[in-house]
Protein backbone atom coordinates (compact mmCIF):
# COMPACT_ATOMS: atom_id res chain seq x y z
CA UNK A 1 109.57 -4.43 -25.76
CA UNK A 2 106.91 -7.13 -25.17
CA UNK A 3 106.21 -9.50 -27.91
CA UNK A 4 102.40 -10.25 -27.63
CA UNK A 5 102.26 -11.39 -31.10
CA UNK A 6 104.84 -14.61 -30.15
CA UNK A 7 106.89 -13.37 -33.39
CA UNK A 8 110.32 -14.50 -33.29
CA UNK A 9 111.61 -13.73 -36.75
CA UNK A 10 109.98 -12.02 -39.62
CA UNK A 11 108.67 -15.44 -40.74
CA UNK A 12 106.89 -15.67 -38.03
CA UNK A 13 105.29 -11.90 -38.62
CA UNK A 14 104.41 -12.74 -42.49
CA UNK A 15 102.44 -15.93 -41.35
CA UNK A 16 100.15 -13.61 -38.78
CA UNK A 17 99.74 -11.19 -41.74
CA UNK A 18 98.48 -13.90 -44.23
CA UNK A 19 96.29 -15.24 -41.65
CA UNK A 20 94.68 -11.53 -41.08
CA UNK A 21 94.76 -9.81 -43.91
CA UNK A 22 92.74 -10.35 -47.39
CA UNK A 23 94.10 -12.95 -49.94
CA UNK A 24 94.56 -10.41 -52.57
CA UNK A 25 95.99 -8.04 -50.47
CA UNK A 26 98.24 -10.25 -49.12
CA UNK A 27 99.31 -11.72 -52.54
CA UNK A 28 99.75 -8.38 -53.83
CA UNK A 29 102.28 -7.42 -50.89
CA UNK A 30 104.39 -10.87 -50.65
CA UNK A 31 104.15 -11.95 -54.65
CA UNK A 32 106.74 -11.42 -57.54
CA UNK A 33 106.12 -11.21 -61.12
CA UNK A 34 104.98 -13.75 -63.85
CA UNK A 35 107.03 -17.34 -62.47
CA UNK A 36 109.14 -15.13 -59.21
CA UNK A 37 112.23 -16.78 -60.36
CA UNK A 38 113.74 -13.00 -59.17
CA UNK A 39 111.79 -13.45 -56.05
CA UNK A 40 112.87 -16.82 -54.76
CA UNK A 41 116.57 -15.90 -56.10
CA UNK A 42 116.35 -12.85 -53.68
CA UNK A 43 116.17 -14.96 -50.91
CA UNK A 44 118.33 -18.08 -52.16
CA UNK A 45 121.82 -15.74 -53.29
CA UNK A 46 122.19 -15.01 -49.77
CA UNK A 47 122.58 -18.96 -49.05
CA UNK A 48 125.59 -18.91 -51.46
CA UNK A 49 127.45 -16.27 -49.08
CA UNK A 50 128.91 -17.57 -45.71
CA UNK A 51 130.63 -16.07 -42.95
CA UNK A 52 134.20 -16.32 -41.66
CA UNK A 53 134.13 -15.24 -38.17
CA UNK A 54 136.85 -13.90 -36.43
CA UNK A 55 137.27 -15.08 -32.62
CA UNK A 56 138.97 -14.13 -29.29
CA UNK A 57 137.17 -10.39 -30.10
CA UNK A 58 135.99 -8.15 -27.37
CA UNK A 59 132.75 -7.17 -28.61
CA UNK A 60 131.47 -6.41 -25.42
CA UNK A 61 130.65 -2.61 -26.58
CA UNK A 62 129.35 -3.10 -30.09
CA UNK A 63 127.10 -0.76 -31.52
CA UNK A 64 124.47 -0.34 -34.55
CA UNK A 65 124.91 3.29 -34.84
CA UNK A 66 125.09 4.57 -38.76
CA UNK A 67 125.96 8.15 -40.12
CA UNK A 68 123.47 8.53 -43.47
CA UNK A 69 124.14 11.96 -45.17
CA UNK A 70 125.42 13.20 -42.07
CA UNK A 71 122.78 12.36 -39.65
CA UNK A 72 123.19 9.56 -36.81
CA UNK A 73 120.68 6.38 -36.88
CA UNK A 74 120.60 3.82 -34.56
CA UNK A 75 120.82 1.04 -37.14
CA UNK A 76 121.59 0.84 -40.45
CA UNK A 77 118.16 -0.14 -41.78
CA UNK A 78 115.85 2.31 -44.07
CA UNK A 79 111.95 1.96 -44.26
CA UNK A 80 111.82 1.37 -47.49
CA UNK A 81 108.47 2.80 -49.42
CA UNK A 82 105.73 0.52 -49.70
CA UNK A 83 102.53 1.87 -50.89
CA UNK A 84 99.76 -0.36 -49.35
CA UNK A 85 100.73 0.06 -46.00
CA UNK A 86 97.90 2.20 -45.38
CA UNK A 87 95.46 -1.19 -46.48
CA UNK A 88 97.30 -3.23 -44.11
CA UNK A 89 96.26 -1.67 -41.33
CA UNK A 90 93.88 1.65 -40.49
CA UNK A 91 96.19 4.71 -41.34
CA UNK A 92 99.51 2.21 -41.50
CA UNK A 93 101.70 4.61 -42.62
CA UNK A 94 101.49 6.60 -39.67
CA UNK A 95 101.94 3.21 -38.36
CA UNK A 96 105.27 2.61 -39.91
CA UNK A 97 106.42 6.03 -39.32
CA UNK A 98 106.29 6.21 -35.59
CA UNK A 99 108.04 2.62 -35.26
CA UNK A 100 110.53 4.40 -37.21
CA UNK A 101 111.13 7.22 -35.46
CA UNK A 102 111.42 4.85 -31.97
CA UNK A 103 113.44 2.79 -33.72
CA UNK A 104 115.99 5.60 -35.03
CA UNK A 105 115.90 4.94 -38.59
CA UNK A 106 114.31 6.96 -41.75
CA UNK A 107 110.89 6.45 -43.00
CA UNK A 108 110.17 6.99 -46.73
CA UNK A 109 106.34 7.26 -47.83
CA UNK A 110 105.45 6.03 -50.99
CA UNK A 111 103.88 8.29 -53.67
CA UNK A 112 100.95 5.77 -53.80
CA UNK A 113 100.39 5.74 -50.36
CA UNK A 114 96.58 6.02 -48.41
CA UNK A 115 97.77 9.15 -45.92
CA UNK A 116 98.96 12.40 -47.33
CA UNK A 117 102.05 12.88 -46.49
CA UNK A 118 101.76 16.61 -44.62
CA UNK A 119 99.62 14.23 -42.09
CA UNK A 120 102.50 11.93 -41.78
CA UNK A 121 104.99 14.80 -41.23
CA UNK A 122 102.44 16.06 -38.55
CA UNK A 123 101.29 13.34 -36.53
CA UNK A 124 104.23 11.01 -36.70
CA UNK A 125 107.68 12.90 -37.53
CA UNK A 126 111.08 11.75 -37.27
CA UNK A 127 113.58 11.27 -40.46
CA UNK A 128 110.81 11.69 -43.35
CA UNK A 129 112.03 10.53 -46.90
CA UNK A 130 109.33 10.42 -49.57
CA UNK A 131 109.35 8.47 -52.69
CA UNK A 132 108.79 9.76 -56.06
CA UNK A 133 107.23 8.06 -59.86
CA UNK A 134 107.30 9.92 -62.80
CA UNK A 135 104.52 10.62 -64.29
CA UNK A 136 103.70 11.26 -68.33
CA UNK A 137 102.76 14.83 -67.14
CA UNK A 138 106.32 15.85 -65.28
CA UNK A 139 104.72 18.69 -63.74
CA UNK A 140 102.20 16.32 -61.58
CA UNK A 141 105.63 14.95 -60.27
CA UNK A 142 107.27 18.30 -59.75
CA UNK A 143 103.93 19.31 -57.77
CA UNK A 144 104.50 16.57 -55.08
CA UNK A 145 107.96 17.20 -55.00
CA UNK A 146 107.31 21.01 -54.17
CA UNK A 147 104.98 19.67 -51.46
CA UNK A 148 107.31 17.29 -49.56
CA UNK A 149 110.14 20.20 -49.85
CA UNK A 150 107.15 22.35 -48.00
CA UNK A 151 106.57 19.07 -45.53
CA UNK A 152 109.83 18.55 -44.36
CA UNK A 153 111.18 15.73 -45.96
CA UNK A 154 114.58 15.41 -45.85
CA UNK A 155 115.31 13.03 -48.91
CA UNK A 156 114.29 12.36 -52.10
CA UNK A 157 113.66 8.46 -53.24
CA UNK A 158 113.01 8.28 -57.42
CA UNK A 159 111.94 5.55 -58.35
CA UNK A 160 113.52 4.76 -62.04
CA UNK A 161 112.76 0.57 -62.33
CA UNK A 162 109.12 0.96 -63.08
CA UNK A 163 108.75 2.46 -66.50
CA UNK A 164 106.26 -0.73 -66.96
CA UNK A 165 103.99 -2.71 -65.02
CA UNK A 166 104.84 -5.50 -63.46
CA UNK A 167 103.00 -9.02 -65.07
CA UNK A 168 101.55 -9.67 -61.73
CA UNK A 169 98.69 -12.12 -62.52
CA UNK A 170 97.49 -12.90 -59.63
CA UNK A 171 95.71 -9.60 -58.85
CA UNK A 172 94.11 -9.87 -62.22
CA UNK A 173 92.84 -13.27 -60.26
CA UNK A 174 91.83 -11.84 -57.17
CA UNK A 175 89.86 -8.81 -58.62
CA UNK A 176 92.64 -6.62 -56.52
CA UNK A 177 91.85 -2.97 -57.74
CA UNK A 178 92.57 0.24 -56.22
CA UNK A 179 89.64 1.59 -55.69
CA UNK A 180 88.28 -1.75 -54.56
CA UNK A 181 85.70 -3.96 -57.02
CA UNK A 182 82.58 -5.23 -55.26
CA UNK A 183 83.02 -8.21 -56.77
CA UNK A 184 81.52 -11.31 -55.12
CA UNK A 185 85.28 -12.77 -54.90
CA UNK A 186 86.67 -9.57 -53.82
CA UNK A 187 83.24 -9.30 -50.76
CA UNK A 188 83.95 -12.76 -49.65
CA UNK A 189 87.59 -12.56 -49.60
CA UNK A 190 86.96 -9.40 -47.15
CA UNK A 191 83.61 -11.02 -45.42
CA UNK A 192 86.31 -13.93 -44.72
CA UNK A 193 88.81 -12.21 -42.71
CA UNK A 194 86.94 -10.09 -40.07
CA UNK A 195 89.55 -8.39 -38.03
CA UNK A 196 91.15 -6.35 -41.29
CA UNK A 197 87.54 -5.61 -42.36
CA UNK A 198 86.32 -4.17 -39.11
CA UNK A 199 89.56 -2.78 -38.36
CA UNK A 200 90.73 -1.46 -41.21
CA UNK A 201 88.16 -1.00 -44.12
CA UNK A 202 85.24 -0.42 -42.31
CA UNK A 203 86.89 2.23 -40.15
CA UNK A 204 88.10 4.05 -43.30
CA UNK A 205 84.62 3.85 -44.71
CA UNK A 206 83.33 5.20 -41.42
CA UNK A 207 85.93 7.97 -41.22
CA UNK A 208 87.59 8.81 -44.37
CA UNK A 209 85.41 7.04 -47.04
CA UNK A 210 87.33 4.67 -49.67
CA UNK A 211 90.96 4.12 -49.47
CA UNK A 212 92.84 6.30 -51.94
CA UNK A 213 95.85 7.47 -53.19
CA UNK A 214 96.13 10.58 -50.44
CA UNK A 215 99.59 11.49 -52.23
CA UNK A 216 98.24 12.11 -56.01
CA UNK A 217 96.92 15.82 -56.95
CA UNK A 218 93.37 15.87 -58.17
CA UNK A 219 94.48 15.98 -61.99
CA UNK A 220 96.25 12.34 -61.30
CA UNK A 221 93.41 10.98 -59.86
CA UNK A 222 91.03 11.78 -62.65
CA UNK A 223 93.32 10.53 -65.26
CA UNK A 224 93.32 6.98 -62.88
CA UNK A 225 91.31 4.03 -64.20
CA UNK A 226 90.01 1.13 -61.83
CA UNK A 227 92.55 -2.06 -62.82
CA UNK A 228 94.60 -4.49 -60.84
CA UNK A 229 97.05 -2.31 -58.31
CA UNK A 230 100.20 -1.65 -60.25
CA UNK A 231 98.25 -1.43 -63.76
CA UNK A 232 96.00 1.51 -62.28
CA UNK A 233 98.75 3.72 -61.39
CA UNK A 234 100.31 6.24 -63.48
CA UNK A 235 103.50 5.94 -65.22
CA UNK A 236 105.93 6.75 -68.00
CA UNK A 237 108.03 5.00 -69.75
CA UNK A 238 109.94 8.01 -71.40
CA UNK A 239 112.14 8.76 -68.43
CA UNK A 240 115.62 10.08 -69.31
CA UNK A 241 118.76 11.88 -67.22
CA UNK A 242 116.62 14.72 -68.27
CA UNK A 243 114.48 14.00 -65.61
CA UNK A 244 117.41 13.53 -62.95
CA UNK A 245 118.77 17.10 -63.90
CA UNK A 246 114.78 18.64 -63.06
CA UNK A 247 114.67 17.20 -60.06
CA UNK A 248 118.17 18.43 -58.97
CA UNK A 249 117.13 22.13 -60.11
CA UNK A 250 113.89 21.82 -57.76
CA UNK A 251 115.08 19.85 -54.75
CA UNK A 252 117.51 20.99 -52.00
CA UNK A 253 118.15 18.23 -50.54
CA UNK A 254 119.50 14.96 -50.64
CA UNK A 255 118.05 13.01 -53.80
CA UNK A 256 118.39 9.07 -53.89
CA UNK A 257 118.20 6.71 -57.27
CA UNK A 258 115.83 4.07 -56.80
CA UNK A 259 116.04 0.48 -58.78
CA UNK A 260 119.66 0.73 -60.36
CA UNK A 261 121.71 -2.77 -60.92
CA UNK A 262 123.97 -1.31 -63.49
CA UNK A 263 127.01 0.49 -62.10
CA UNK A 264 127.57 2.56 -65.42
CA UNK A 265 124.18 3.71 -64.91
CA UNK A 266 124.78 4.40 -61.11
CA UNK A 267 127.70 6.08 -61.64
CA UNK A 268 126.03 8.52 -64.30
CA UNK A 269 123.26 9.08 -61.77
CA UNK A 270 126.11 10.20 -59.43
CA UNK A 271 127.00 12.54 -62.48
CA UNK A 272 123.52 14.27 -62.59
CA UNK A 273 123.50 14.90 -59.46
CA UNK A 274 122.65 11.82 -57.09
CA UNK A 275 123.76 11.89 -53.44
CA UNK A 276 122.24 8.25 -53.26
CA UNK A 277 121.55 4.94 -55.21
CA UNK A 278 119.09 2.16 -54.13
CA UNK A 279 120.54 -1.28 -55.61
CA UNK A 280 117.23 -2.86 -56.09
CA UNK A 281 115.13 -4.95 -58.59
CA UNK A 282 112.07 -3.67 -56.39
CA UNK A 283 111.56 -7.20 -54.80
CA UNK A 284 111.58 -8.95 -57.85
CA UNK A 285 107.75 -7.03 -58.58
CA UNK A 286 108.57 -6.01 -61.79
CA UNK A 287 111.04 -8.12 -64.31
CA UNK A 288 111.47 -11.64 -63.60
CA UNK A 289 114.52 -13.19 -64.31
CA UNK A 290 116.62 -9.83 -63.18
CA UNK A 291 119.64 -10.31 -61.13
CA UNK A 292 119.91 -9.81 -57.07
CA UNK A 293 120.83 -6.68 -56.11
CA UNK A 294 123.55 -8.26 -54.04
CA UNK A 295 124.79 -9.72 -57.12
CA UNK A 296 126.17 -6.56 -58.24
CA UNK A 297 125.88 -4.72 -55.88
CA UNK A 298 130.30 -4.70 -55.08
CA UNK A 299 130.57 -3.42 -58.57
CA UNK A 300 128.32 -0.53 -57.74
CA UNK A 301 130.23 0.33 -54.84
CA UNK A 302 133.43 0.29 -56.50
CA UNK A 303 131.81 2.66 -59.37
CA UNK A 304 130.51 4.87 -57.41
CA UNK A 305 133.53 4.68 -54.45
CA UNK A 306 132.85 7.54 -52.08
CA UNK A 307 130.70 9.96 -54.16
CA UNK A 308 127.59 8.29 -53.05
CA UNK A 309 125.75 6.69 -50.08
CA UNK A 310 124.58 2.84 -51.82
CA UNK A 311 121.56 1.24 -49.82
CA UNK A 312 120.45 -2.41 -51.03
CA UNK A 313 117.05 -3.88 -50.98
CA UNK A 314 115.36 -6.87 -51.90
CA UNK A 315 115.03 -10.41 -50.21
CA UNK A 316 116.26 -9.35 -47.02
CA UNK A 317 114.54 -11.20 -44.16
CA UNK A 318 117.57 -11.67 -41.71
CA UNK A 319 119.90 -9.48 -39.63
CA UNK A 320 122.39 -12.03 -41.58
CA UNK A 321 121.08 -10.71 -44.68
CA UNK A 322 121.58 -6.94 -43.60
CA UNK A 323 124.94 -7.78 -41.94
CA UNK A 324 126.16 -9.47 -45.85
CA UNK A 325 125.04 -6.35 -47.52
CA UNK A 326 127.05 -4.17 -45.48
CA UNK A 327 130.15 -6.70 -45.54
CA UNK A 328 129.57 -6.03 -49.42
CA UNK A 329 129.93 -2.07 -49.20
CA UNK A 330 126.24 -1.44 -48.59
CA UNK A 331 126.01 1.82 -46.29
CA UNK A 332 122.33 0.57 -45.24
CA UNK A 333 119.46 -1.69 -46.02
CA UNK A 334 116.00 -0.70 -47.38
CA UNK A 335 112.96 -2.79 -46.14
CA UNK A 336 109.67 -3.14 -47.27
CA UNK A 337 107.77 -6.66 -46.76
CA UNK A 338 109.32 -7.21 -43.53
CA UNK A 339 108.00 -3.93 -41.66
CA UNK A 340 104.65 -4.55 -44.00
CA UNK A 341 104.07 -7.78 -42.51
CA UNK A 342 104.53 -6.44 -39.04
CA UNK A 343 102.22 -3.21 -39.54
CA UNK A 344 99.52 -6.07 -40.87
CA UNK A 345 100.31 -8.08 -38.16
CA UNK A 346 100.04 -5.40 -35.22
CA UNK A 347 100.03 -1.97 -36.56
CA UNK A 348 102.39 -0.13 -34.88
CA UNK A 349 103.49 -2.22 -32.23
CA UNK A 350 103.62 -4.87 -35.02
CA UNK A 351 106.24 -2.99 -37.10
CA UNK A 352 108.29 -2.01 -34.13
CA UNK A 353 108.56 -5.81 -33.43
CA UNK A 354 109.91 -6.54 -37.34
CA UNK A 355 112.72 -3.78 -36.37
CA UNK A 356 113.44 -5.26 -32.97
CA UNK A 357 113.78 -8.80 -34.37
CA UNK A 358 116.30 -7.34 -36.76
CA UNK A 359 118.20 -5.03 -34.56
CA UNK A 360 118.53 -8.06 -31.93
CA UNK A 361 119.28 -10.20 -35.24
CA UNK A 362 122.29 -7.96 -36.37
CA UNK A 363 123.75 -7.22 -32.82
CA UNK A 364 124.30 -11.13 -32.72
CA UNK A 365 125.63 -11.33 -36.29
CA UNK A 366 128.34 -8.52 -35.11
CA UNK A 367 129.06 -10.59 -32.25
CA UNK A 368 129.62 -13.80 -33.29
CA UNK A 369 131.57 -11.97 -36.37
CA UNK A 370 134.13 -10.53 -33.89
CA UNK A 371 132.88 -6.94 -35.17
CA UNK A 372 131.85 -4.01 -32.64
CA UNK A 373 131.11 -1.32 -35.50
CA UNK A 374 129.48 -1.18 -38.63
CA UNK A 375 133.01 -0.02 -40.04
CA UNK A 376 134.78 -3.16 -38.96
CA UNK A 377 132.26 -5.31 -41.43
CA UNK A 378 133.89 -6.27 -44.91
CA UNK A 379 134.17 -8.52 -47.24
CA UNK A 380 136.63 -10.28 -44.95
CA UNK A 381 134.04 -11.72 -43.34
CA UNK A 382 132.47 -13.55 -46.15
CA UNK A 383 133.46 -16.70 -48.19
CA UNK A 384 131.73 -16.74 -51.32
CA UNK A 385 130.19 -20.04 -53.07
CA UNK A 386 129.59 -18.57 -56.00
CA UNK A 387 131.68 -17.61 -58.97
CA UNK A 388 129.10 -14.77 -59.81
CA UNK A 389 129.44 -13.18 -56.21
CA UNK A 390 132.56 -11.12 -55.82
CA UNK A 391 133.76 -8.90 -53.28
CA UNK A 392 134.16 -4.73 -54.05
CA UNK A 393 137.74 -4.20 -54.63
CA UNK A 394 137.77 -1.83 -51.88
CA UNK A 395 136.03 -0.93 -48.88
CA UNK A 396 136.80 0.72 -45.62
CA UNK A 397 136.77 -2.03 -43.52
CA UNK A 398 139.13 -4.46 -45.87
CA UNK A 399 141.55 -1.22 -45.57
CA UNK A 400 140.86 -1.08 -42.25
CA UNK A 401 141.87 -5.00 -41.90
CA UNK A 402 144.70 -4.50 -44.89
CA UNK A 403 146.50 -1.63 -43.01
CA UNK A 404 146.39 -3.69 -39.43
CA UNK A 405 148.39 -6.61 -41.09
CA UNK A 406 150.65 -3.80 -42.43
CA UNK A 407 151.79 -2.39 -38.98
């Protein structure tokens, strides 16, 4: 693939997006909460895990290819859901979805996304997960549920780390509101970047009319209220296993735990009827001052051992940082800023880059690890710097290594 953008890492994606994209808009995608201690601490844990490489390794046939609930990917990366895509870019969740599917990895729409997600299943296909809130009225919830089931989707992604808003100030300061404010800050932050607003907003008021939330029934929307994004959303904070067990009754397939960094609470998930959990503090957007989900995420997998597939998000930027999460019993890696700052950068051709730089990233990282599978990653291959960071007890590749020295 060409890279006419001249991105070479996802650094180099986010500073095209903040250069194209609104101020708010941009805030609202690449900001924490209240002082993002959680989000710089994302980012920083992974400095406090280094790699012990193993040499004189034919890796000459290595391969990316990951089994997720029985279906073959071509990496072991997850789209994770990210509900402005469809602002970054005209229709970017069709965007995202299509890099996806050339890419040979999962997609999973966000309930709050701008394109309903029967259009998505239509015009873009591949692996289709969708991602679920609850709401104070369950049966709103239960509606889209019954509507993905009819769509296609494969897998579903509730969310449980959001039974409160996030403090995020800074959209209060930017007038960011879903639907927009035609405030004189919010015109000249738009009047200011030309490319989005001709090829994005105008084209949606040309076409479609304002951006939306495509996903929500027509009850949801009328109980909505104009507010900063994140306040103007609905959502409960009375959610109990209760909830877990409806959705199990209702949905026949494979139903993933979203924001979990307790393993007594992932392992009760498992319990009610979880096939997957997410370790994730959703990108340290919500409580600041939460742990990394790599931080606990080895005593997760040893809760849970084999009854569940465990994904990790959060702070991952790297192929290094997917290829740590897997050496720490991960079974793949959600992402959401890094794909967001490619569809913002380039639309589709922008997000396919973000997945190329990582899949190039991680086939290096197995190389220079002496790995040629996924399988063969462990927590062999890390030395960890920090007291707090410790390795599962058990994982297929440390047996793997364990039972070589045996024989």
């Amino acid at each position: 693939m060409s890279n006419d953008l001249n991105a070479y890492n996802i650094f180099d994606l986010r500073k095209i997006a903040l250069k194209r994209v609104p101020k708010g808009l941009f805030e609202f995608m690449d900001r924490g909460t209240e002082d993002e201690v959680s989000l710089r601490n994302n980012r920083e844990v992974f400095d406090r895990l280094r790699f012990k490489p193993r040499t004189m390794v034919d890796v000459s046939k290595r391969s990316q290819d990951n089994t997720l609930f029985g279906v073959k990917h071509k990496m072991p990366l997850v789209i994770a859901p990210t509900g402005v895509a469809g602002l970054m870019w005209f229709e970017g969740e069709l965007a995202l979805a299509r890099a996806a599917r050339a890419a040979g990895i999962p997609f999973t729409l966000a309930t709050g996304s701008m394109t309903a997600m029967e259009r998505v299943a239509d015009e873009a296909g591949g692996e289709l997960w969708f991602q679920l809130y609850m709401w104070p009225d369950r049966s709103l919830s239960h509606e889209l549920v019954e509507r993905a089931k009819a769509a296609g989707y494969k897998a579903l992604v509730v969310t449980v780390d959001g039974v409160s808003a996030g403090n995020r100030e800074y959209n209060i300061r930017n007038g960011f509101t879903i639907p927009f404010t035609y405030s004189t800050r919010a015109m000249l932050d738009m009047a200011t970047h030309p490319r989005w607003l001709f090829g994005t907003m105008l084209r949606y008021l040309a076409t479609t009319g304002m951006p939306m939330y495509a996903n929500y029934p027509a009850a949801a929307k009328a109980k909505m209220t104009k507010g900063p994004v994140g306040r103007s959303s609905l959502r409960t904070d009375s959610i109990s296993w209760d909830d877990l067990d409806a959705l199990r009754k209702i949905w026949p397939h494979k139903l993933i735990v979203k924001g979990m960094l307790d393993p007594q609470d992932a392992l009760t998930a498992v319990e009610h009827g979880a096939d997957g959990i997410d370790v994730s503090n959703h990108g340290g957007r919500n409580l600041d001052g939460i742990i990394s989900p790599i931080e606990i995420l080895p005593q997760i997998v040893d809760a849970v051992g084999k009854r569940a597939t465990v994904f990790m998000d959060s702070g991952i930027r790297r192929g290094s940082d997917v290829v740590k999460a897997l050496a720490l019993g991960a079974d793949a890696v959600m992402v959401g800023r890094s794909t967001l700052y490619g569809v913002a950068a380039g639309g589709e051709a922008g997000a396919s880059r973000a997945l190329e730089i990582y899949r190039d990233e991680i086939h290096r990282n197995m190389a220079l690890l002496g790995c040629n599978t996924l399988d063969e990653l462990g927590p062999h291959c890390l030395q960890f710097l920090d007291s707090q960071l410790r390795p599962p007890s058990s994982t297929p590749a440390l047996r793997m290594v364990d039972e070589k020295i045996a024989t």
